[in-house]
């Protein structure tokens, strides 16, 4: 009888042990299957953090063309950027350099700007802009005349009419720097609507010389350069601090390969440049001082 009782107790112990083991296995199984789900969730979260959301960005350009012409010149560039990046791009222009400078003085900070080097330098120094690309060929400005003189000199134009775009255009500032004596100045006609217009004013006999950028100097071989400036970084595109670094990189990469894209040839052709190359902050160091000679900012 005692042996039977011990046998029953032993069987009951085995049954309870088996049930406990099964419960342990059931409880541990979900923990194993949860691990891949947690990993997948973590990976998805990391992917969402690194993904670049499409943005609508504004490119503000310096007013070296009238607004209607600026639309024709810069639209192919914006179309190219919209086609080769996830983002959309809108053009912003100022009617003239006076309004343009007022916007800068008031702290206007567009997403992107395309400007001459001295203005880019100001935005870097004051607002933390990052230069992305510049035109491959450096910029210079020359004083051009159609004078019959074999060797025209700067002093030949003291008190004489010379055509230019208004300040703070780089050409105007360079022209002024060549005449440091306030009593020995040309009569600067700063009403040109574009650099091409400045040259045309000479041909219309309203001025005896004009300040003009290098690309126009090369075209007007019948005009005589009186003096040519030092070289500057040309046609620079810079991004404001509000544009994320990943977006800046996308724009930079697209612009650096623009010259390889035959479908968008007009984007460079309208800008009258061959290609974009990387721009470095150090190239613009101190160039904002060109503005300090005339303005306080």
Coordinates of C-alpha atoms in Angstrom, one line a residue:
X1 CA 0.0 0.0 0.0
X2 CA 2.8 2.4 0.9
X3 CA 4.6 1.6 -2.4
X4 CA 1.4 2.5 -4.3
X5 CA 1.2 5.8 -2.6
X6 CA 4.8 6.6 -3.3
X7 CA 4.3 5.7 -7.0
X8 CA 1.2 8.0 -7.3
X9 CA 3.2 10.9 -5.7
X10 CA 6.1 10.3 -8.1
X11 CA 3.7 10.4 -11.1
X12 CA 2.1 13.6 -9.8
X13 CA 5.5 15.3 -9.4
X14 CA 6.5 14.4 -13.0
X15 CA 3.2 15.8 -14.3
X16 CA 3.7 19.1 -12.5
X17 CA 7.3 19.4 -13.7
X18 CA 6.3 18.9 -17.3
X19 CA 3.5 21.5 -17.0
X20 CA 5.9 24.0 -15.5
X21 CA 8.5 23.4 -18.2
X22 CA 5.9 23.9 -21.0
X23 CA 4.8 27.2 -19.4
X24 CA 8.4 28.4 -19.3
X25 CA 8.9 27.6 -23.0
X26 CA 5.7 29.4 -23.9
X27 CA 6.7 32.5 -22.0
X28 CA 10.2 32.6 -23.4
X29 CA 9.1 32.1 -27.0
X30 CA 7.5 35.6 -27.6
X31 CA 10.6 37.3 -26.2
X32 CA 12.7 35.6 -28.9
X33 CA 10.3 36.7 -31.7
X34 CA 10.2 40.2 -30.4
X35 CA 13.9 40.8 -30.9
X36 CA 13.7 41.0 -34.8
X37 CA 10.7 43.2 -34.5
X38 CA 12.5 45.6 -32.2
X39 CA 15.5 45.7 -34.6
X40 CA 13.3 46.4 -37.6
X41 CA 11.5 49.2 -35.7
X42 CA 14.9 50.7 -34.7
X43 CA 16.1 50.5 -38.3
X44 CA 13.0 52.2 -39.6
X45 CA 13.3 54.9 -37.0
X46 CA 17.0 55.5 -38.0
X47 CA 16.0 55.6 -41.7
X48 CA 13.3 58.2 -41.0
X49 CA 15.8 60.4 -39.2
X50 CA 18.3 60.4 -42.1
X51 CA 15.7 60.8 -44.9
X52 CA 15.7 64.2 -46.5
X53 CA 12.2 65.7 -46.7
X54 CA 11.4 67.6 -49.9
X55 CA 11.5 71.3 -49.5
X56 CA 10.5 74.4 -51.4
X57 CA 13.5 76.7 -51.5
X58 CA 13.9 80.3 -52.7
X59 CA 16.9 81.4 -54.8
X60 CA 17.4 85.2 -54.5
X61 CA 19.7 86.7 -57.2
X62 CA 21.5 90.0 -57.3
X63 CA 19.8 92.5 -59.7
X64 CA 22.3 92.5 -62.6
X65 CA 19.4 92.0 -64.9
X66 CA 15.9 93.6 -65.0
X67 CA 13.3 91.3 -63.3
X68 CA 11.8 90.1 -66.6
X69 CA 15.2 89.3 -68.0
X70 CA 16.2 87.6 -64.7
X71 CA 13.3 85.2 -65.1
X72 CA 14.6 84.1 -68.5
X73 CA 18.2 83.9 -67.3
X74 CA 17.8 81.9 -64.1
X75 CA 14.7 79.8 -64.8
X76 CA 16.7 77.0 -66.6
X77 CA 18.9 76.7 -63.5
X78 CA 15.9 76.3 -61.2
X79 CA 14.3 73.8 -63.6
X80 CA 17.5 71.8 -63.5
X81 CA 17.7 71.8 -59.7
X82 CA 14.0 70.8 -59.4
X83 CA 14.6 67.9 -61.9
X84 CA 17.8 66.5 -60.2
X85 CA 17.0 66.9 -56.5
X86 CA 13.9 66.1 -54.4
X87 CA 13.2 69.8 -53.9
X88 CA 11.4 72.6 -55.7
X89 CA 13.0 76.0 -56.3
X90 CA 11.5 79.5 -56.7
X91 CA 13.1 82.6 -58.0
X92 CA 13.3 85.9 -56.0
X93 CA 14.5 89.1 -57.5
X94 CA 14.9 92.8 -56.5
X95 CA 13.9 95.6 -58.9
X96 CA 17.3 97.3 -58.5
X97 CA 20.4 97.5 -56.3
X98 CA 18.8 100.1 -54.0
X99 CA 16.0 97.8 -53.0
X100 CA 18.4 94.9 -53.0
X101 CA 20.7 96.6 -50.5
X102 CA 17.8 97.6 -48.3
X103 CA 16.7 94.0 -48.0
X104 CA 20.2 93.0 -47.0
X105 CA 20.4 95.8 -44.4
X106 CA 17.0 94.6 -43.0
X107 CA 18.4 91.1 -42.4
X108 CA 16.6 89.4 -45.2
X109 CA 18.0 85.8 -45.4
X110 CA 16.8 83.9 -48.5
X111 CA 17.3 80.1 -48.5
X112 CA 19.8 80.4 -51.4
X113 CA 21.6 83.4 -53.0
X114 CA 23.5 83.9 -56.3
X115 CA 25.7 86.9 -55.9
X116 CA 29.1 88.5 -56.5
X117 CA 31.9 87.6 -54.1
X118 CA 31.8 90.7 -51.8
X119 CA 28.1 90.2 -51.1
X120 CA 28.6 86.5 -50.4
X121 CA 31.5 87.5 -48.0
X122 CA 29.1 89.7 -46.1
X123 CA 26.5 87.0 -45.8
X124 CA 29.2 84.5 -44.6
X125 CA 30.6 86.9 -42.1
X126 CA 27.3 88.3 -40.8
X127 CA 24.7 85.6 -41.3
X128 CA 26.5 82.3 -41.4
X129 CA 25.9 81.5 -45.1
X130 CA 27.7 78.6 -46.6
X131 CA 29.1 79.0 -50.2
X132 CA 28.3 75.9 -52.2
X133 CA 29.7 76.4 -55.7
X134 CA 31.1 79.2 -57.8
X135 CA 31.7 79.6 -61.6
X136 CA 35.0 78.0 -62.7
X137 CA 36.3 81.1 -64.3
X138 CA 37.3 84.0 -61.9
X139 CA 35.6 87.3 -62.2
X140 CA 37.3 90.6 -63.1
X141 CA 36.0 94.0 -64.1
X142 CA 37.5 96.3 -66.6
X143 CA 37.0 100.0 -67.6
X144 CA 36.3 99.9 -71.3
X145 CA 36.3 102.8 -73.8
X146 CA 35.9 103.2 -77.5
X147 CA 38.3 106.1 -77.4
X148 CA 40.6 106.5 -80.4
X149 CA 43.5 107.1 -78.0
X150 CA 46.2 104.5 -78.4
X151 CA 46.9 104.2 -74.7
X152 CA 44.0 105.6 -72.6
X153 CA 44.7 106.2 -68.9
X154 CA 42.4 106.5 -65.8
X155 CA 43.1 110.2 -65.5
X156 CA 41.6 110.7 -69.0
X157 CA 38.2 110.2 -67.6
X158 CA 38.3 112.6 -64.6
X159 CA 35.1 114.7 -64.8
X160 CA 34.0 112.7 -67.8
X161 CA 30.9 110.5 -67.9
X162 CA 31.5 106.8 -67.1
X163 CA 28.6 104.3 -67.2
X164 CA 28.1 101.7 -64.4
X165 CA 25.4 99.8 -62.6
X166 CA 24.6 101.3 -59.2
X167 CA 26.3 100.6 -55.8
X168 CA 26.7 98.1 -54.2
X169 CA 27.5 96.3 -57.4
X170 CA 31.1 95.1 -57.5
X171 CA 31.8 97.0 -60.7
X172 CA 30.8 100.3 -59.2
X173 CA 32.9 99.7 -56.1
X174 CA 35.9 98.8 -58.1
X175 CA 35.5 101.8 -60.4
X176 CA 35.3 104.1 -57.3
X177 CA 38.4 102.5 -55.8
X178 CA 40.4 103.5 -58.9
X179 CA 39.7 107.2 -58.1
X180 CA 40.5 107.7 -54.4
X181 CA 40.9 111.4 -54.7
X182 CA 37.4 112.9 -54.2
X183 CA 38.5 115.9 -56.3
X184 CA 39.6 113.8 -59.2
X185 CA 36.6 111.6 -60.0
X186 CA 34.8 110.6 -63.2
X187 CA 31.1 111.5 -63.4
X188 CA 29.7 108.1 -62.8
X189 CA 26.4 107.4 -64.5
X190 CA 25.0 104.7 -62.3
X191 CA 21.7 104.2 -64.1
X192 CA 22.5 101.2 -66.2
X193 CA 19.9 98.3 -65.9
X194 CA 22.5 95.7 -66.6
X195 CA 26.2 95.5 -67.4
X196 CA 25.3 95.1 -71.1
X197 CA 23.3 98.3 -70.8
X198 CA 26.3 100.1 -69.3
X199 CA 28.3 99.3 -72.5
X200 CA 25.4 100.3 -74.7
X201 CA 25.3 103.7 -73.1
X202 CA 28.9 104.3 -74.4
X203 CA 27.8 103.4 -77.9
X204 CA 24.9 105.8 -77.6
X205 CA 27.4 108.6 -76.9
X206 CA 26.0 109.3 -73.4
X207 CA 29.2 108.1 -71.7
X208 CA 32.9 107.9 -72.7
X209 CA 33.7 104.6 -70.9
X210 CA 31.9 101.9 -68.9
X211 CA 32.9 99.4 -66.2
X212 CA 32.0 95.8 -67.3
X213 CA 32.6 92.2 -66.2
X214 CA 35.1 89.9 -67.9
X215 CA 32.6 88.0 -70.0
X216 CA 31.4 91.2 -71.7
X217 CA 35.0 92.4 -72.1
X218 CA 35.8 89.3 -74.2
X219 CA 32.8 90.1 -76.5
X220 CA 33.6 93.7 -77.2
X221 CA 37.0 93.4 -78.8
X222 CA 36.5 96.8 -80.5
X223 CA 36.7 98.5 -77.1
X224 CA 39.9 99.2 -75.3
X225 CA 40.4 98.1 -71.6
X226 CA 41.8 101.0 -69.6
X227 CA 42.4 99.0 -66.4
X228 CA 41.3 95.5 -65.2
X229 CA 40.7 94.6 -61.5
X230 CA 42.1 91.8 -59.5
X231 CA 40.3 88.4 -59.7
X232 CA 37.4 87.5 -57.5
X233 CA 35.3 84.3 -57.1
X234 CA 32.6 84.5 -59.7
X235 CA 28.9 83.8 -59.6
X236 CA 28.7 82.1 -56.2
X237 CA 25.6 80.2 -54.9
X238 CA 25.4 80.1 -51.1
X239 CA 22.9 78.6 -48.6
X240 CA 21.6 80.1 -45.5
X241 CA 21.9 78.3 -42.1
X242 CA 18.3 77.3 -42.3
X243 CA 18.9 74.9 -45.2
X244 CA 19.8 71.5 -43.7
X245 CA 23.3 70.2 -44.4
X246 CA 21.9 67.2 -46.3
X247 CA 20.0 69.5 -48.6
X248 CA 23.0 71.7 -49.1
X249 CA 25.0 68.6 -50.2
X250 CA 22.3 67.6 -52.7
X251 CA 22.3 71.0 -54.3
X252 CA 26.0 71.2 -54.4
X253 CA 26.3 67.7 -56.0
X254 CA 23.7 68.6 -58.6
X255 CA 25.4 71.9 -59.5
X256 CA 28.9 70.3 -59.8
X257 CA 27.6 67.9 -62.4
X258 CA 25.5 70.4 -64.4
X259 CA 28.0 70.7 -67.2
X260 CA 27.8 67.0 -67.8
X261 CA 24.0 67.2 -68.5
X262 CA 23.3 68.0 -72.1
X263 CA 19.6 68.2 -71.5
X264 CA 20.1 71.3 -69.3
X265 CA 22.8 73.1 -71.4
X266 CA 20.8 76.3 -71.3
X267 CA 21.2 76.6 -67.5
X268 CA 24.9 77.3 -67.9
X269 CA 24.5 79.1 -71.2
X270 CA 22.1 81.7 -69.8
X271 CA 24.5 82.3 -66.9
X272 CA 27.4 82.7 -69.4
X273 CA 29.6 80.3 -67.5
X274 CA 31.2 76.9 -68.4
X275 CA 30.7 75.0 -65.2
X276 CA 30.4 75.2 -61.4
X277 CA 33.3 74.2 -59.1
X278 CA 33.4 73.9 -55.3
X279 CA 33.5 77.1 -53.3
X280 CA 35.5 77.5 -50.0
X281 CA 34.7 79.9 -47.2
X282 CA 38.4 81.0 -47.1
X283 CA 38.1 82.4 -50.7
X284 CA 35.8 85.1 -49.5
X285 CA 37.6 86.2 -46.4
X286 CA 37.8 90.0 -46.1
X287 CA 36.0 90.7 -49.4
X288 CA 33.1 92.2 -47.4
X289 CA 35.4 95.2 -46.8
X290 CA 34.6 96.4 -50.4
X291 CA 31.3 97.3 -48.9
X292 CA 32.6 99.1 -45.8
X293 CA 34.2 101.8 -48.0
X294 CA 30.8 103.1 -48.8
X295 CA 28.3 101.5 -46.4
X296 CA 28.0 100.7 -42.7
X297 CA 26.5 97.3 -42.1

